[in-house]
Tab-separated table of C-alpha atoms and ligand atoms in Angstrom:
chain	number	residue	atom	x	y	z
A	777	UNK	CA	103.793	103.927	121.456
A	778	UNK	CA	107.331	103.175	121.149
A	779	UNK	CA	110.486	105.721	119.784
A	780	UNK	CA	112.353	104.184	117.241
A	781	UNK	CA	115.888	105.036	115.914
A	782	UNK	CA	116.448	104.171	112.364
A	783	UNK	CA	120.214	104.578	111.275
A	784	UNK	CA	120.363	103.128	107.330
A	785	UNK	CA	121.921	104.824	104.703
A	786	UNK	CA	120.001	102.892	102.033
A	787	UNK	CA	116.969	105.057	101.859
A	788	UNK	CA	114.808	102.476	100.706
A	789	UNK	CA	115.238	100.112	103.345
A	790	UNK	CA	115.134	103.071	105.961
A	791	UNK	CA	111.588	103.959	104.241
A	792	UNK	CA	110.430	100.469	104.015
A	793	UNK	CA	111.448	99.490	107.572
A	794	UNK	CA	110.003	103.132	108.994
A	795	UNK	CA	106.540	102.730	107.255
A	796	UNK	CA	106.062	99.577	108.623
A	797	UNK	CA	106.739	100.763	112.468
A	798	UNK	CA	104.282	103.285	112.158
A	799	UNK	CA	101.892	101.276	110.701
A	800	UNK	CA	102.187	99.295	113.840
A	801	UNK	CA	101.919	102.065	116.042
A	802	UNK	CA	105.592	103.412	116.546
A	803	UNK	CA	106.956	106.799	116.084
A	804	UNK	CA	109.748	106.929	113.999
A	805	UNK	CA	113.597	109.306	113.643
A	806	UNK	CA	115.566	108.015	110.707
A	807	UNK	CA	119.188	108.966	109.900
A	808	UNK	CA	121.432	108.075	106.879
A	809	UNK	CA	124.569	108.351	108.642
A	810	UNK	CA	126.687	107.037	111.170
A	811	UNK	CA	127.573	110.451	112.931
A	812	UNK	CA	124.348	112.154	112.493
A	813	UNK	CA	122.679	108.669	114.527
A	814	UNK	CA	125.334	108.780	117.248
A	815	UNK	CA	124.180	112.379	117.842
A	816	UNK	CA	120.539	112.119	117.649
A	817	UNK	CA	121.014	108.282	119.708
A	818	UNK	CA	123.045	110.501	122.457
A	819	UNK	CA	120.718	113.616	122.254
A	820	UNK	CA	117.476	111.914	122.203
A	821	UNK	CA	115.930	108.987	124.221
A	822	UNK	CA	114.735	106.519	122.208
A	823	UNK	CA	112.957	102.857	123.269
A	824	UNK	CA	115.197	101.124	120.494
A	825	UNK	CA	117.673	101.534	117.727
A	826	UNK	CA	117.796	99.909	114.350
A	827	UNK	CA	121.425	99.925	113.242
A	828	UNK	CA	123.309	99.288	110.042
A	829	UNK	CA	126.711	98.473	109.919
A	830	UNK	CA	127.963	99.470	107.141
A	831	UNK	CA	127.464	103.222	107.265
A	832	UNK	CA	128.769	106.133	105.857
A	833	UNK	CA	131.158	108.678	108.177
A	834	UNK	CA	131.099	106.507	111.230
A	835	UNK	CA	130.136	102.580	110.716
A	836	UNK	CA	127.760	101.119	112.905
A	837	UNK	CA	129.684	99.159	114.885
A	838	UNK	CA	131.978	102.557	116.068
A	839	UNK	CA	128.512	104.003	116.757
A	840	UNK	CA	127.118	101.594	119.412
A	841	UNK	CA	130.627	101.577	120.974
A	842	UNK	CA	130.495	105.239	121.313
A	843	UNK	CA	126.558	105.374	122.530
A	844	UNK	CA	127.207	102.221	125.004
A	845	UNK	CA	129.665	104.832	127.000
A	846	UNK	CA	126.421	106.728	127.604
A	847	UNK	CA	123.970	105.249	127.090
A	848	UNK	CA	122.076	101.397	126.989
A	849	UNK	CA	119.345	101.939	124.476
A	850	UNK	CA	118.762	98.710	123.150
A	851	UNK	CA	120.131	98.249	119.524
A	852	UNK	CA	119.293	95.515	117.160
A	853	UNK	CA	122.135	95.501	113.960
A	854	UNK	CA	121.637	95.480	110.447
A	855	UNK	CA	124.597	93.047	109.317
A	856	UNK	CA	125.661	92.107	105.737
A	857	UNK	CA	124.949	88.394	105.006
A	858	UNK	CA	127.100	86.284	106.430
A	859	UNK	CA	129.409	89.353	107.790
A	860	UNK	CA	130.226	86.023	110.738
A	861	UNK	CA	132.749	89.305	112.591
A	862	UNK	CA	130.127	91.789	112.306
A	863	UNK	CA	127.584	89.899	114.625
A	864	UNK	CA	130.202	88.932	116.842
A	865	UNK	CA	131.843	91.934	117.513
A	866	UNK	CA	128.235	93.379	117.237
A	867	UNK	CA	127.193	91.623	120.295
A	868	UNK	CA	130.574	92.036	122.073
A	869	UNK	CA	130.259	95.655	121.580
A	870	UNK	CA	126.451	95.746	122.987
A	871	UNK	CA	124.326	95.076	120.448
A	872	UNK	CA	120.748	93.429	121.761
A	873	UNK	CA	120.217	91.392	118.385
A	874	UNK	CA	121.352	91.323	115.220
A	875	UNK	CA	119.268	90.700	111.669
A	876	UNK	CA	120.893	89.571	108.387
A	877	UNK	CA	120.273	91.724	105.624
A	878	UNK	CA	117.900	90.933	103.691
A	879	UNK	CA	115.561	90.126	105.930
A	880	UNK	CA	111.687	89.491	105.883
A	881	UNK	CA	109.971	92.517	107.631
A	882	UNK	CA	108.190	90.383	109.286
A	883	UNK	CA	110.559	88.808	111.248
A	884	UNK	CA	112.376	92.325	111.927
A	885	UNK	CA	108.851	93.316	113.697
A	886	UNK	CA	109.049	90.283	115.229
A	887	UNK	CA	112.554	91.005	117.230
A	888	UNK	CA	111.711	94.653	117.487
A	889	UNK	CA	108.859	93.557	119.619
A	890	UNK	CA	110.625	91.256	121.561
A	891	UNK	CA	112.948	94.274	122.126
A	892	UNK	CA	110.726	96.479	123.228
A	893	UNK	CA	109.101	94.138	125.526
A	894	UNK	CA	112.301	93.841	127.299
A	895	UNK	CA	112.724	97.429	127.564
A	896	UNK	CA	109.187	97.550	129.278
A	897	UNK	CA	111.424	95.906	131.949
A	898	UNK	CA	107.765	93.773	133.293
A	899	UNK	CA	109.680	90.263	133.890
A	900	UNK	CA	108.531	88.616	130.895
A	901	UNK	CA	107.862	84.808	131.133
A	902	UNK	CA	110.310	82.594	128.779
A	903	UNK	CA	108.400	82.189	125.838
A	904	UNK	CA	108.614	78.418	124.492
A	905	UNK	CA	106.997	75.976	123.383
A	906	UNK	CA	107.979	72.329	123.163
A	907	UNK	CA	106.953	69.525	121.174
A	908	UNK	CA	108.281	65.925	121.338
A	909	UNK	CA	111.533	66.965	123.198
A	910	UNK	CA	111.754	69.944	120.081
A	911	UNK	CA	111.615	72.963	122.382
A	912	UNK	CA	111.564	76.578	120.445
A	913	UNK	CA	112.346	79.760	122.775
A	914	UNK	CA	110.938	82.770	120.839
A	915	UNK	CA	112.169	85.795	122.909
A	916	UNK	CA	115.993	84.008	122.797
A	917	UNK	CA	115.530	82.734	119.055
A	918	UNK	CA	117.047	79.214	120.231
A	919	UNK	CA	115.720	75.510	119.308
A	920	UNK	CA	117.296	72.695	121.833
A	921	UNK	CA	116.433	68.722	120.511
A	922	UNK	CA	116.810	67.029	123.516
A	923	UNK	CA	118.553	69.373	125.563
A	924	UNK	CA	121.527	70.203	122.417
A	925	UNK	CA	121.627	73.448	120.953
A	926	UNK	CA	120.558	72.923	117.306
A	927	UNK	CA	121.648	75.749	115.273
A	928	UNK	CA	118.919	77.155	112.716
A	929	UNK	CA	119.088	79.673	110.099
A	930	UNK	CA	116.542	82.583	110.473
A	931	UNK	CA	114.084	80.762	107.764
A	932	UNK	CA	114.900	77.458	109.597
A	933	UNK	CA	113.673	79.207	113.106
A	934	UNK	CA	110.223	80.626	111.304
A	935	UNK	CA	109.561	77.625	109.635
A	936	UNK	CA	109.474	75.600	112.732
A	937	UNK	CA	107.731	78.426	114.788
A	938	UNK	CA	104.849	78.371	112.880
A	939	UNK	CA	104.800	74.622	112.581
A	940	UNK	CA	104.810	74.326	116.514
A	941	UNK	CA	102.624	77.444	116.813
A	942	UNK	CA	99.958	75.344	114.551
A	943	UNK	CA	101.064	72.396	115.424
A	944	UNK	CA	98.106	69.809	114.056
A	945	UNK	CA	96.919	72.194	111.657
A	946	UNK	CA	98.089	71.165	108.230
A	947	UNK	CA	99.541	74.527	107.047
A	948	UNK	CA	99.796	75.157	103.061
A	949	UNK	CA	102.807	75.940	101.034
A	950	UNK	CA	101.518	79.267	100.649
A	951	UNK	CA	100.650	80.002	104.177
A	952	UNK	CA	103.963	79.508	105.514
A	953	UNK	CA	105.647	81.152	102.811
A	954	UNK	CA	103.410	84.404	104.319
A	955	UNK	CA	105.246	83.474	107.755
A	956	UNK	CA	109.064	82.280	106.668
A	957	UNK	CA	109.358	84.872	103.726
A	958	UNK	CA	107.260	88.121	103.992
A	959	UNK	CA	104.041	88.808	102.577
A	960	UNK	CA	106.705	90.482	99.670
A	961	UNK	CA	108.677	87.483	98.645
A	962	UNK	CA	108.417	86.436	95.126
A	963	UNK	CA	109.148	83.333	93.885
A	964	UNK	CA	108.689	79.678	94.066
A	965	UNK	CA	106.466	78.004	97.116
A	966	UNK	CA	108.936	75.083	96.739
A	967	UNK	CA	111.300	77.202	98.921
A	968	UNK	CA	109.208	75.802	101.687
A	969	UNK	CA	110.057	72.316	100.651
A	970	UNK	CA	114.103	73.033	100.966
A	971	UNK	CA	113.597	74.397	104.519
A	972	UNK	CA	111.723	71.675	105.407
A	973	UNK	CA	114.271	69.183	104.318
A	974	UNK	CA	116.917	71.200	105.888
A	975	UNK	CA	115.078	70.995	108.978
A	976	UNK	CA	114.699	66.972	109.193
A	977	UNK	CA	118.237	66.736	108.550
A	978	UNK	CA	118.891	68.688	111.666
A	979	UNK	CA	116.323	68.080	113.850
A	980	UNK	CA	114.535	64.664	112.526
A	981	UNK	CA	117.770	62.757	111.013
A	982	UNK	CA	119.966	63.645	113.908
A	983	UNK	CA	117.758	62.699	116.486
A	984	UNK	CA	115.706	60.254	114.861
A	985	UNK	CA	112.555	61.708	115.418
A	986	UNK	CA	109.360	61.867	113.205
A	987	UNK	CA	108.982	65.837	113.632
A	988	UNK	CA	107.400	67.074	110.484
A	989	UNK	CA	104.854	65.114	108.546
A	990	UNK	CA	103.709	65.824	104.654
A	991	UNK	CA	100.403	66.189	103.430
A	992	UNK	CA	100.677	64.927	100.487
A	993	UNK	CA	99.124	67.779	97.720
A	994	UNK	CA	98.466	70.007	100.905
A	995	UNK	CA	101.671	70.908	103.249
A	996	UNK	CA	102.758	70.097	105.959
A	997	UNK	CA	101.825	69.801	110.085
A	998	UNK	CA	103.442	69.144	113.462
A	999	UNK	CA	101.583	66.763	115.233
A	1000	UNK	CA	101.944	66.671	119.186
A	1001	UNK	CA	100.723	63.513	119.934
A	1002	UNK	CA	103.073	60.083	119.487
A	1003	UNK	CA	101.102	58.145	116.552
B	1282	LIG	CA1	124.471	100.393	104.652
């Protein structure tokens, strides 16, 4: 069982986010302020820290510079969408990770676990798989085409993990809605369509691989072998 931090001011999301760790076995301290989470983050140990940035009396960002003095809990950041500073300065200031508001849960559980892991300080093995010169790192969230850095969006990254994690399995519109979006999304399964595009323009275009295939009236599959 695992200590968890929550600093969010938006009581929803802190409710949401909290039910959810328990539900996977965690115990969980929230807080709704800046101040109030720098005291409990210095006071109390705790195996991770879910931080917002944009908090009231002390902002998130003034908190992990202030608990970094004392302490290295690792801290994964709640940023604004496309707040570009607030990751970077996040990170410079000794954040662990960072998630883009809003965010599916389950991809949240997914980095919380790979924070945790870390923290269990057992010298984890890289955790990658590679498929036709495509090779996906999970624990360092980083796709490489033939050795260059490809830069995807969070939905991009989930997409092709659980393409490569099935690879030939044809996986359904629906099913990998489930894994890019949250069990909670609502709205069109044609989402999965405009990440998939977005992904053969950066992966399949560029490098003029065949990556992805359609089924047609089914979905779509990763298929390891060259055919
Ligand atoms: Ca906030």
């Amino acid at each position: 069982m695992s200590k968890v931090l929550i600093v969010e001011d938006e009581v929803k999301i802190a409710r949401f986010v909290e039910l959810e760790l328990i539900h996977e076995g965690n115990e969980v301290v929230k807080a709704f302020d800046g101040r109030s989470g720098l005291e409990l983050a210095l006071e109390k140990d705790f195996d991770l820290i879910l931080l917002d940035v944009m908090l009231p009396k002390l902002n998130g960002l003034e908190v992990l510079r202030r608990l970094r003095l004392e302490k290295e809990t690792p801290v994964i950041l709640l940023t604004a969408r496309d707040a570009v500073m607030d990751k970077v300065s996040g990170l410079d200031a000794g954040a662990d990770d960072y998630i883009t508001k809003p965010f599916a849960i389950e991809e949240l559980l997914a980095r919380i676990r790979v924070a945790l892991k870390k923290r269990g300080g057992s010298p984890v093995a890289n955790n990658f798989m590679e498929i036709k010169g495509v090779r996906l790192d999970e624990d360092r969230h980083e796709v490489t085409v033939q050795g260059n850095s490809v830069v995807l969006t969070n939905r991009e990254f989930e997409l092709l993990k659980a393409l490569m994690k099935n690879k030939n399995i044809v996986l359904d519109r629906d099913k990998l809605m489930n894994d890019v979006c949250g069990y909670d999304y609502v709205g069109e399964t044609n989402i999965i369509d405009v990440y998939v595009r977005y992904l053969r323009t950066k992966i399949d275009d560029r490098y003029g691989i065949k990556l992805i295939s359609t089924v047609r009236g089914v979905g779509y599959v990763i298929k390891d072998n060259v055919s």
